[in-house]
N, CA, C and O atoms as a GROMACS GRO file, in nm:
protein
  476
    1UNK      N    1  10.177  10.095   9.177
    1UNK     CA    2  10.229  10.000   9.075
    1UNK      C    3  10.318   9.902   9.126
    1UNK      O    4  10.325   9.806   9.050
    2UNK      N    5  10.386   9.894   9.225
    2UNK     CA    6  10.543   9.792   9.245
    2UNK      C    7  10.406   9.652   9.360
    2UNK      O    8  10.402   9.529   9.363
    3UNK      N    9  10.311   9.777   9.440
    3UNK     CA   10  10.280   9.679   9.551
    3UNK      C   11  10.154   9.565   9.455
    3UNK      O   12  10.119   9.460   9.509
    4UNK      N   13  10.106   9.601   9.331
    4UNK     CA   14  10.019   9.531   9.308
    4UNK      C   15  10.085   9.436   9.183
    4UNK      O   16  10.037   9.380   9.085
    5UNK      N   17  10.194   9.447   9.228
    5UNK     CA   18  10.269   9.338   9.094
    5UNK      C   19  10.316   9.236   9.220
    5UNK      O   20  10.358   9.124   9.193
    6UNK      N   21  10.307   9.276   9.333
    6UNK     CA   22  10.437   9.166   9.425
    6UNK      C   23  10.365   9.163   9.514
    6UNK      O   24  10.417   9.158   9.625
    7UNK      N   25  10.198   9.164   9.503
    7UNK     CA   26  10.094   9.105   9.597
    7UNK      C   27   9.961   9.070   9.504
    7UNK      O   28   9.848   9.080   9.550
    8UNK      N   29   9.984   9.036   9.389
    8UNK     CA   30   9.811   9.133   9.343
    8UNK      C   31   9.785   8.915   9.360
    8UNK      O   32   9.667   8.894   9.389
    9UNK      N   33   9.844   8.816   9.350
    9UNK     CA   34   9.808   8.732   9.346
    9UNK      C   35   9.885   8.603   9.491
    9UNK      O   36   9.907   8.482   9.499
   10UNK      N   37   9.902   8.743   9.589
   10UNK     CA   38   9.926   8.619   9.717
   10UNK      C   39   9.798   8.658   9.795
   10UNK      O   40   9.742   8.768   9.798
   11UNK      N   41   9.764   8.540   9.861
   11UNK     CA   42   9.633   8.527   9.940
   11UNK      C   43   9.668   8.612  10.090
   11UNK      O   44   9.581   8.638  10.172
   12UNK      N   45   9.752   8.634  10.099
   12UNK     CA   46   9.831   8.740  10.228
   12UNK      C   47   9.724   8.881  10.186
   12UNK      O   48   9.623   8.937  10.228
   13UNK      N   49   9.821   8.892  10.079
   13UNK     CA   50   9.804   9.054  10.047
   13UNK      C   51   9.890   9.107  10.073
   13UNK      O   52   9.992   9.043  10.048
   14UNK      N   53   9.911   9.228  10.125
   14UNK     CA   54  10.074   9.335  10.146
   14UNK      C   55  10.002   9.473  10.158
   14UNK      O   56   9.881   9.489  10.137
   15UNK      N   57  10.101   9.582  10.198
   15UNK     CA   58  10.118   9.723  10.231
   15UNK      C   59  10.216   9.772  10.257
   15UNK      O   60  10.282   9.758  10.360
   16UNK      N   61  10.244   9.856  10.137
   16UNK     CA   62  10.306   9.966  10.138
   16UNK      C   63  10.360  10.012  10.267
   16UNK      O   64  10.286  10.028  10.365
   17UNK      N   65  10.532  10.042  10.271
   17UNK     CA   66  10.578  10.080  10.396
   17UNK      C   67  10.768  10.163  10.415
   17UNK      O   68  10.881  10.150  10.367
   18UNK      N   69  10.739  10.197  10.456
   18UNK     CA   70  10.935  10.190  10.524
   18UNK      C   71  10.980  10.178  10.688
   18UNK      O   72  10.942  10.193  10.804
   19UNK      N   73  11.094  10.138  10.598
   19UNK     CA   74  11.193  10.140  10.776
   19UNK      C   75  11.145  10.195  10.874
   19UNK      O   76  11.069  10.292  10.869
   20UNK      N   77  11.170  10.160  10.936
   20UNK     CA   78  11.141  10.292  11.096
   20UNK      C   79  11.302  10.364  11.142
   20UNK      O   80  11.371  10.316  11.232
   21UNK      N   81  11.350  10.503  11.049
   21UNK     CA   82  11.471  10.577  11.119
   21UNK      C   83  11.464  10.648  11.206
   21UNK      O   84  11.541  10.743  11.224
   22UNK      N   85  11.332  10.601  11.305
   22UNK     CA   86  11.328  10.746  11.354
   22UNK      C   87  11.400  10.617  11.521
   22UNK      O   88  11.413  10.494  11.529
   23UNK      N   89  11.421  10.709  11.604
   23UNK     CA   90  11.456  10.628  11.751
   23UNK      C   91  11.329  10.641  11.887
   23UNK      O   92  11.270  10.705  11.974
   24UNK      N   93  11.350  10.531  11.819
   24UNK     CA   94  11.144  10.493  11.909
   24UNK      C   95  11.150  10.429  12.069
   24UNK      O   96  11.184  10.317  12.108
   25UNK      N   97  11.087  10.589  12.170
   25UNK     CA   98  11.078  10.471  12.327
   25UNK      C   99  10.950  10.429  12.343
   25UNK      O  100  10.844  10.435  12.281
   26UNK      N  101  11.002  10.375  12.468
   26UNK     CA  102  10.871  10.277  12.530
   26UNK      C  103  10.853  10.396  12.625
   26UNK      O  104  10.934  10.489  12.616
   27UNK      N  105  10.725  10.405  12.743
   27UNK     CA  106  10.716  10.453  12.776
   27UNK      C  107  10.701  10.396  12.952
   27UNK      O  108  10.672  10.277  12.964
   28UNK      N  109  10.717  10.465  13.063
   28UNK     CA  110  10.660  10.399  13.202
   28UNK      C  111  10.533  10.365  13.226
   28UNK      O  112  10.495  10.256  13.269
   29UNK      N  113  10.441  10.493  13.188
   29UNK     CA  114  10.324  10.545  13.208
   29UNK      C  115  10.306  10.678  13.319
   29UNK      O  116  10.210  10.751  13.345
   30UNK      N  117  10.453  10.672  13.371
   30UNK     CA  118  10.471  10.786  13.447
   30UNK      C  119  10.532  10.973  13.342
   30UNK      O  120  10.550  11.078  13.403
   31UNK      N  121  10.549  10.960  13.190
   31UNK     CA  122  10.574  11.047  13.119
   31UNK      C  123  10.739  10.991  13.121
   31UNK      O  124  10.819  11.069  13.070
   32UNK      N  125  10.784  10.886  13.166
   32UNK     CA  126  10.968  10.851  13.122
   32UNK      C  127  11.012  10.742  13.025
   32UNK      O  128  10.958  10.655  12.956
   33UNK      N  129  11.104  10.776  13.046
   33UNK     CA  130  11.118  10.634  12.928
   33UNK      C  131  11.206  10.535  13.010
   33UNK      O  132  11.291  10.561  13.096
   34UNK      N  133  11.166  10.417  12.963
   34UNK     CA  134  11.133  10.260  12.993
   34UNK      C  135  11.263  10.176  12.980
   34UNK      O  136  11.342  10.107  13.046
   35UNK      N  137  11.224  10.250  12.783
   35UNK     CA  138  11.354  10.156  12.725
   35UNK      C  139  11.330  10.275  12.554
   35UNK      O  140  11.237  10.353  12.530
   36UNK      N  141  11.452  10.241  12.470
   36UNK     CA  142  11.470  10.216  12.350
   36UNK      C  143  11.404  10.100  12.228
   36UNK      O  144  11.461  10.010  12.166
   37UNK      N  145  11.343  10.119  12.227
   37UNK     CA  146  11.314   9.984  12.090
   37UNK      C  147  11.386   9.970  12.012
   37UNK      O  148  11.411  10.073  11.949
   38UNK      N  149  11.444   9.872  11.977
   38UNK     CA  150  11.544   9.843  11.864
   38UNK      C  151  11.447   9.865  11.723
   38UNK      O  152  11.352   9.792  11.697
   39UNK      N  153  11.489   9.973  11.644
   39UNK     CA  154  11.407   9.996  11.556
   39UNK      C  155  11.455   9.822  11.412
   39UNK      O  156  11.386   9.749  11.341
   40UNK      N  157  11.553   9.830  11.432
   40UNK     CA  158  11.564   9.664  11.351
   40UNK      C  159  11.427   9.563  11.339
   40UNK      O  160  11.388   9.492  11.432
   41UNK      N  161  11.361   9.572  11.201
   41UNK     CA  162  11.260   9.480  11.166
   41UNK      C  163  11.145   9.561  11.217
   41UNK      O  164  11.042   9.496  11.234
   42UNK      N  165  11.142   9.650  11.236
   42UNK     CA  166  11.068   9.749  11.242
   42UNK      C  167  10.970   9.861  11.123
   42UNK      O  168  11.005   9.948  11.043
   43UNK      N  169  10.922   9.841  11.138
   43UNK     CA  170  10.828   9.934  11.011
   43UNK      C  171  10.698  10.027  10.982
   43UNK      O  172  10.602   9.987  11.049
   44UNK      N  173  10.666  10.148  10.895
   44UNK     CA  174  10.548  10.276  10.890
   44UNK      C  175  10.493  10.198  10.790
   44UNK      O  176  10.548  10.156  10.688
   45UNK      N  177  10.344  10.179  10.839
   45UNK     CA  178  10.297  10.125  10.752
   45UNK      C  179  10.242  10.212  10.694
   45UNK      O  180  10.168  10.291  10.754
   46UNK      N  181  10.263  10.218  10.572
   46UNK     CA  182  10.181  10.324  10.467
   46UNK      C  183  10.060  10.268  10.334
   46UNK      O  184  10.065  10.160  10.276
   47UNK      N  185   9.982  10.352  10.319
   47UNK     CA  186   9.873  10.304  10.161
   47UNK      C  187   9.942  10.347  10.030
   47UNK      O  188  10.047  10.408  10.012
   48UNK      N  189   9.860  10.302   9.953
   48UNK     CA  190   9.769  10.204  10.012
   48UNK      C  191   9.760  10.008  10.073
   48UNK      O  192   9.809  10.026  10.184
   49UNK      N  193   9.747   9.938  10.070
   49UNK     CA  194   9.698   9.850  10.136
   49UNK      C  195   9.596   9.748  10.025
   49UNK      O  196   9.490   9.771   9.967
   50UNK      N  197   9.669   9.653  10.031
   50UNK     CA  198   9.612   9.556   9.918
   50UNK      C  199   9.592   9.423   9.950
   50UNK      O  200   9.680   9.346   9.989
   51UNK      N  201   9.399   9.383   9.922
   51UNK     CA  202   9.417   9.251  10.024
   51UNK      C  203   9.321   9.182   9.955
   51UNK      O  204   9.215   9.245   9.949
   52UNK      N  205   9.321   9.079   9.901
   52UNK     CA  206   9.241   8.981   9.855
   52UNK      C  207   9.095   9.020   9.892
   52UNK      O  208   9.094   9.044  10.013
   53UNK      N  209   8.979   9.035   9.840
   53UNK     CA  210   8.849   9.110   9.908
   53UNK      C  211   8.773   9.038  10.003
   53UNK      O  212   8.700   9.103  10.078
   54UNK      N  213   8.780   8.883  10.014
   54UNK     CA  214   8.713   8.812  10.059
   54UNK      C  215   8.762   8.758  10.220
   54UNK      O  216   8.713   8.716  10.324
   55UNK      N  217   8.928   8.803  10.145
   55UNK     CA  218   9.020   8.773  10.295
   55UNK      C  219   8.967   8.921  10.352
   55UNK      O  220   8.860   8.925  10.412
   56UNK      N  221   9.039   9.030  10.333
   56UNK     CA  222   8.905   9.125  10.428
   56UNK      C  223   8.837   9.164  10.471
   56UNK      O  224   8.833   9.231  10.574
   57UNK      N  225   8.728   9.114  10.371
   57UNK     CA  226   8.604   9.116  10.418
   57UNK      C  227   8.598   9.071  10.594
   57UNK      O  228   8.571   9.124  10.702
   58UNK      N  229   8.654   8.910  10.528
   58UNK     CA  230   8.682   8.843  10.686
   58UNK      C  231   8.768   8.885  10.806
   58UNK      O  232   8.718   8.874  10.918
   59UNK      N  233   8.856   8.919  10.796
   59UNK     CA  234   8.927   8.973  10.914
   59UNK      C  235   8.865   9.128  10.945
   59UNK      O  236   8.915   9.192  11.038
   60UNK      N  237   8.774   9.176  10.879
   60UNK     CA  238   8.683   9.317  10.909
   60UNK      C  239   8.568   9.159  11.029
   60UNK      O  240   8.555   9.090  11.131
   61UNK      N  241   8.531   9.194  10.917
   61UNK     CA  242   8.435   9.091  11.089
   61UNK      C  243   8.447   9.083  11.144
   61UNK      O  244   8.429   9.140  11.252
   62UNK      N  245   8.510   8.963  11.095
   62UNK     CA  246   8.645   8.918  11.284
   62UNK      C  247   8.644   9.019  11.381
   62UNK      O  248   8.585   9.030  11.488
   63UNK      N  249   8.728   9.096  11.315
   63UNK     CA  250   8.781   9.165  11.419
   63UNK      C  251   8.626   9.277  11.503
   63UNK      O  252   8.584   9.265  11.618
   64UNK      N  253   8.584   9.361  11.409
   64UNK     CA  254   8.420   9.372  11.507
   64UNK      C  255   8.331   9.258  11.593
   64UNK      O  256   8.277   9.231  11.700
   65UNK      N  257   8.346   9.237  11.526
   65UNK     CA  258   8.260   9.081  11.544
   65UNK      C  259   8.314   9.073  11.768
   65UNK      O  260   8.241   9.069  11.867
   66UNK      N  261   8.436   9.073  11.756
   66UNK     CA  262   8.510   9.057  11.831
   66UNK      C  263   8.541   9.201  11.973
   66UNK      O  264   8.579   9.198  12.090
   67UNK      N  265   8.507   9.291  11.893
   67UNK     CA  266   8.568   9.436  11.978
   67UNK      C  267   8.621   9.482  11.952
   67UNK      O  268   8.614   9.605  11.959
   68UNK      N  269   8.758   9.388  11.876
   68UNK     CA  270   8.956   9.458  11.815
   68UNK      C  271   8.923   9.586  11.751
   68UNK      O  272   8.865   9.614  11.646
   69UNK      N  273   8.967   9.643  11.827
   69UNK     CA  274   9.036   9.821  11.736
   69UNK      C  275   9.174   9.740  11.671
   69UNK      O  276   9.280   9.702  11.722
   70UNK      N  277   9.118   9.732  11.531
   70UNK     CA  278   9.215   9.752  11.446
   70UNK      C  279   9.299   9.883  11.425
   70UNK      O  280   9.252   9.963  11.506
   71UNK      N  281   9.406   9.946  11.352
   71UNK     CA  282   9.481  10.049  11.300
   71UNK      C  283   9.446  10.073  11.138
   71UNK      O  284   9.422  10.160  11.054
   72UNK      N  285   9.462   9.920  11.163
   72UNK     CA  286   9.438   9.964  11.026
   72UNK      C  287   9.437   9.816  10.954
   72UNK      O  288   9.463   9.709  11.010
   73UNK      N  289   9.406   9.833  10.833
   73UNK     CA  290   9.284   9.725  10.724
   73UNK      C  291   9.455   9.570  10.731
   73UNK      O  292   9.441   9.449  10.715
   74UNK      N  293   9.540   9.620  10.750
   74UNK     CA  294   9.646   9.494  10.778
   74UNK      C  295   9.610   9.409  10.913
   74UNK      O  296   9.573   9.293  10.931
   75UNK      N  297   9.644   9.533  11.013
   75UNK     CA  298   9.624   9.431  11.135
   75UNK      C  299   9.570   9.334  11.162
   75UNK      O  300   9.613   9.238  11.225
   76UNK      N  301   9.390   9.365  11.078
   76UNK     CA  302   9.258   9.319  11.103
   76UNK      C  303   9.346   9.131  10.924
   76UNK      O  304   9.295   9.031  10.874
   77UNK      N  305   9.410   9.165  10.918
   77UNK     CA  306   9.409   9.068  10.857
   77UNK      C  307   9.554   8.980  10.958
   77UNK      O  308   9.602   8.874  10.921
   78UNK      N  309   9.591   9.043  11.064
   78UNK     CA  310   9.708   8.990  11.057
   78UNK      C  311   9.667   8.858  11.196
   78UNK      O  312   9.723   8.753  11.229
   79UNK      N  313   9.537   8.933  11.248
   79UNK     CA  314   9.426   8.880  11.307
   79UNK      C  315   9.435   8.757  11.317
   79UNK      O  316   9.446   8.694  11.422
   80UNK      N  317   9.430   8.688  11.141
   80UNK     CA  318   9.331   8.579  11.084
   80UNK      C  319   9.512   8.473  11.131
   80UNK      O  320   9.530   8.351  11.127
   81UNK      N  321   9.590   8.558  11.161
   81UNK     CA  322   9.719   8.504  11.102
   81UNK      C  323   9.755   8.484  11.011
   81UNK      O  324   9.809   8.376  10.987
   82UNK      N  325   9.742   8.569  10.931
   82UNK     CA  326   9.808   8.555  10.810
   82UNK      C  327   9.912   8.688  10.790
   82UNK      O  328   9.894   8.797  10.844
   83UNK      N  329  10.016   8.656  10.708
   83UNK     CA  330  10.127   8.731  10.746
   83UNK      C  331  10.154   8.859  10.588
   83UNK      O  332  10.195   8.815  10.481
   84UNK      N  333  10.122   9.002  10.608
   84UNK     CA  334  10.087   9.043  10.466
   84UNK      C  335  10.240   9.154  10.405
   84UNK      O  336  10.255   9.269  10.444
   85UNK      N  337  10.300   9.110  10.345
   85UNK     CA  338  10.347   9.114  10.251
   85UNK      C  339  10.406   9.290  10.228
   85UNK      O  340  10.343   9.371  10.161
   86UNK      N  341  10.526   9.318  10.294
   86UNK     CA  342  10.593   9.476  10.328
   86UNK      C  343  10.645   9.459  10.158
   86UNK      O  344  10.690   9.356  10.108
   87UNK      N  345  10.630   9.554  10.110
   87UNK     CA  346  10.681   9.595  10.047
   87UNK      C  347  10.668   9.797  10.025
   87UNK      O  348  10.579   9.882  10.028
   88UNK      N  349  10.846   9.792   9.999
   88UNK     CA  350  10.895   9.940  10.064
   88UNK      C  351  10.884  10.029   9.922
   88UNK      O  352  10.910  10.016   9.802
   89UNK      N  353  10.823  10.142  10.026
   89UNK     CA  354  10.786  10.291   9.922
   89UNK      C  355  10.862  10.367   9.929
   89UNK      O  356  10.974  10.329   9.893
   90UNK      N  357  10.849  10.518   9.978
   90UNK     CA  358  10.906  10.579  10.006
   90UNK      C  359  10.891  10.710  10.136
   90UNK      O  360  10.773  10.708  10.171
   91UNK      N  361  10.941  10.779  10.186
   91UNK     CA  362  10.865  10.890  10.326
   91UNK      C  363  10.740  10.994  10.264
   91UNK      O  364  10.646  11.058  10.311
   92UNK      N  365  10.783  10.976  10.169
   92UNK     CA  366  10.683  11.118  10.061
   92UNK      C  367  10.511  11.040  10.076
   92UNK      O  368  10.408  11.107  10.090
   93UNK      N  369  10.518  10.873  10.066
   93UNK     CA  370  10.428  10.875  10.063
   93UNK      C  371  10.325  10.879  10.231
   93UNK      O  372  10.339  10.780  10.303
   94UNK      N  373  10.277  10.937  10.256
   94UNK     CA  374  10.206  10.929  10.384
   94UNK      C  375  10.110  10.931  10.385
   94UNK      O  376  10.039  10.979  10.297
   95UNK      N  377  10.051  10.848  10.546
   95UNK     CA  378   9.917  10.814  10.564
   95UNK      C  379   9.874  10.901  10.632
   95UNK      O  380   9.947  10.962  10.710
   96UNK      N  381   9.728  10.929  10.616
   96UNK     CA  382   9.665  11.032  10.631
   96UNK      C  383   9.626  11.014  10.722
   96UNK      O  384   9.519  10.966  10.684
   97UNK      N  385   9.618  11.008  10.908
   97UNK     CA  386   9.547  10.937  10.956
   97UNK      C  387   9.485  11.042  11.035
   97UNK      O  388   9.383  11.026  11.103
   98UNK      N  389   9.582  11.202  11.019
   98UNK     CA  390   9.490  11.303  11.122
   98UNK      C  391   9.554  11.446  11.050
   98UNK      O  392   9.639  11.468  10.963
   99UNK      N  393   9.440  11.552  11.158
   99UNK     CA  394   9.459  11.695  11.054
   99UNK      C  395   9.587  11.713  10.977
   99UNK      O  396   9.620  11.762  10.869
  100UNK      N  397   9.668  11.628  11.118
  100UNK     CA  398   9.863  11.714  11.113
  100UNK      C  399   9.885  11.684  10.981
  100UNK      O  400   9.956  11.743  10.900
  101UNK      N  401   9.796  11.559  10.963
  101UNK     CA  402   9.891  11.469  10.841
  101UNK      C  403   9.907  11.555  10.691
  101UNK      O  404  10.009  11.584  10.628
  102UNK      N  405   9.742  11.586  10.658
  102UNK     CA  406   9.690  11.644  10.601
  102UNK      C  407   9.739  11.794  10.537
  102UNK      O  408   9.720  11.825  10.420
  103UNK      N  409   9.807  11.880  10.640
  103UNK     CA  410   9.857  12.024  10.693
  103UNK      C  411   9.996  11.923  10.577
  103UNK      O  412  10.002  11.918  10.454
  104UNK      N  413  10.077  11.864  10.671
  104UNK     CA  414  10.235  11.761  10.582
  104UNK      C  415  10.169  11.753  10.466
  104UNK      O  416  10.172  11.848  10.389
  105UNK      N  417  10.112  11.660  10.442
  105UNK     CA  418  10.074  11.620  10.306
  105UNK      C  419  10.045  11.758  10.149
  105UNK      O  420  10.078  11.748  10.031
  106UNK      N  421   9.981  11.862  10.216
  106UNK     CA  422   9.957  11.936  10.140
  106UNK      C  423  10.056  12.089  10.139
  106UNK      O  424  10.053  12.179  10.055
  107UNK      N  425  10.134  12.077  10.254
  107UNK     CA  426  10.353  12.090  10.207
  107UNK      C  427  10.393  12.040  10.118
  107UNK      O  428  10.431  12.106  10.022
  108UNK      N  429  10.397  11.955  10.119
  108UNK     CA  430  10.444  11.910   9.972
  108UNK      C  431  10.424  11.829   9.888
  108UNK      O  432  10.495  11.741   9.840
  109UNK      N  433  10.276  11.874   9.863
  109UNK     CA  434  10.221  11.872   9.749
  109UNK      C  435  10.253  12.008   9.645
  109UNK      O  436  10.276  12.022   9.525
  110UNK      N  437  10.234  12.141   9.820
  110UNK     CA  438  10.313  12.243   9.697
  110UNK      C  439  10.414  12.261   9.692
  110UNK      O  440  10.433  12.381   9.673
  111UNK      N  441  10.540  12.183   9.701
  111UNK     CA  442  10.603  12.173   9.679
  111UNK      C  443  10.703  12.136   9.570
  111UNK      O  444  10.809  12.168   9.517
  112UNK      N  445  10.605  12.049   9.569
  112UNK     CA  446  10.612  11.954   9.345
  112UNK      C  447  10.595  12.004   9.360
  112UNK      O  448  10.617  12.014   9.480
  113UNK      N  449  10.537  12.121   9.308
  113UNK     CA  450  10.392  12.191   9.222
  113UNK      C  451  10.512  12.319   9.190
  113UNK      O  452  10.555  12.325   9.075
  114UNK      N  453  10.569  12.432   9.304
  114UNK     CA  454  10.678  12.496   9.236
  114UNK      C  455  10.813  12.427   9.198
  114UNK      O  456  10.920  12.482   9.175
  115UNK      N  457  10.781  12.281   9.195
  115UNK     CA  458  10.958  12.256   9.172
  115UNK      C  459  10.890  12.191   9.028
  115UNK      O  460  10.977  12.170   8.944
  116UNK      N  461  10.795  12.167   8.998
  116UNK     CA  462  10.781  12.152   8.883
  116UNK      C  463  10.711  12.199   8.729
  116UNK      O  464  10.680  12.152   8.619
  117UNK      N  465  10.711  12.365   8.835
  117UNK     CA  466  10.666  12.450   8.743
  117UNK      C  467  10.821  12.549   8.764
  117UNK      O  468  10.833  12.671   8.766
  118UNK      N  469  10.914  12.452   8.778
  118UNK     CA  470  11.006  12.561   8.792
  118UNK      C  471  11.082  12.671   8.881
  118UNK      O  472  11.201  12.703   8.881
  119UNK      N  473  10.971  12.719   8.958
  119UNK     CA  474  10.959  12.810   9.027
  119UNK      C  475  10.983  12.867   9.140
  119UNK      O  476  10.939  12.979   9.163
   0.00000   0.00000   0.00000
């Protein structure tokens, strides 16, 4: 609901996310640490992401026709030189992109069910 309230009328849309807490390392290409990436200003993108349909359609069409591989809809929007709004969420709002993410989500849901039922 917070995402809808904050971006419903924004021409650039927005997405849920959380500030990065992890230490991020950039590697050399040979499996060694090249540098530590400062966390300031880094966010982990989450879903849902909310964009005006015509803007999103244009962004995805342009990404497809140029052969760009966007990792999410927000990246396609960024390629139009737009700046989607980041709306802070929480760490439990997982972005499911791999089988491992699904396993983690199932564990969280199981724990929530146990605690809700008095467990």
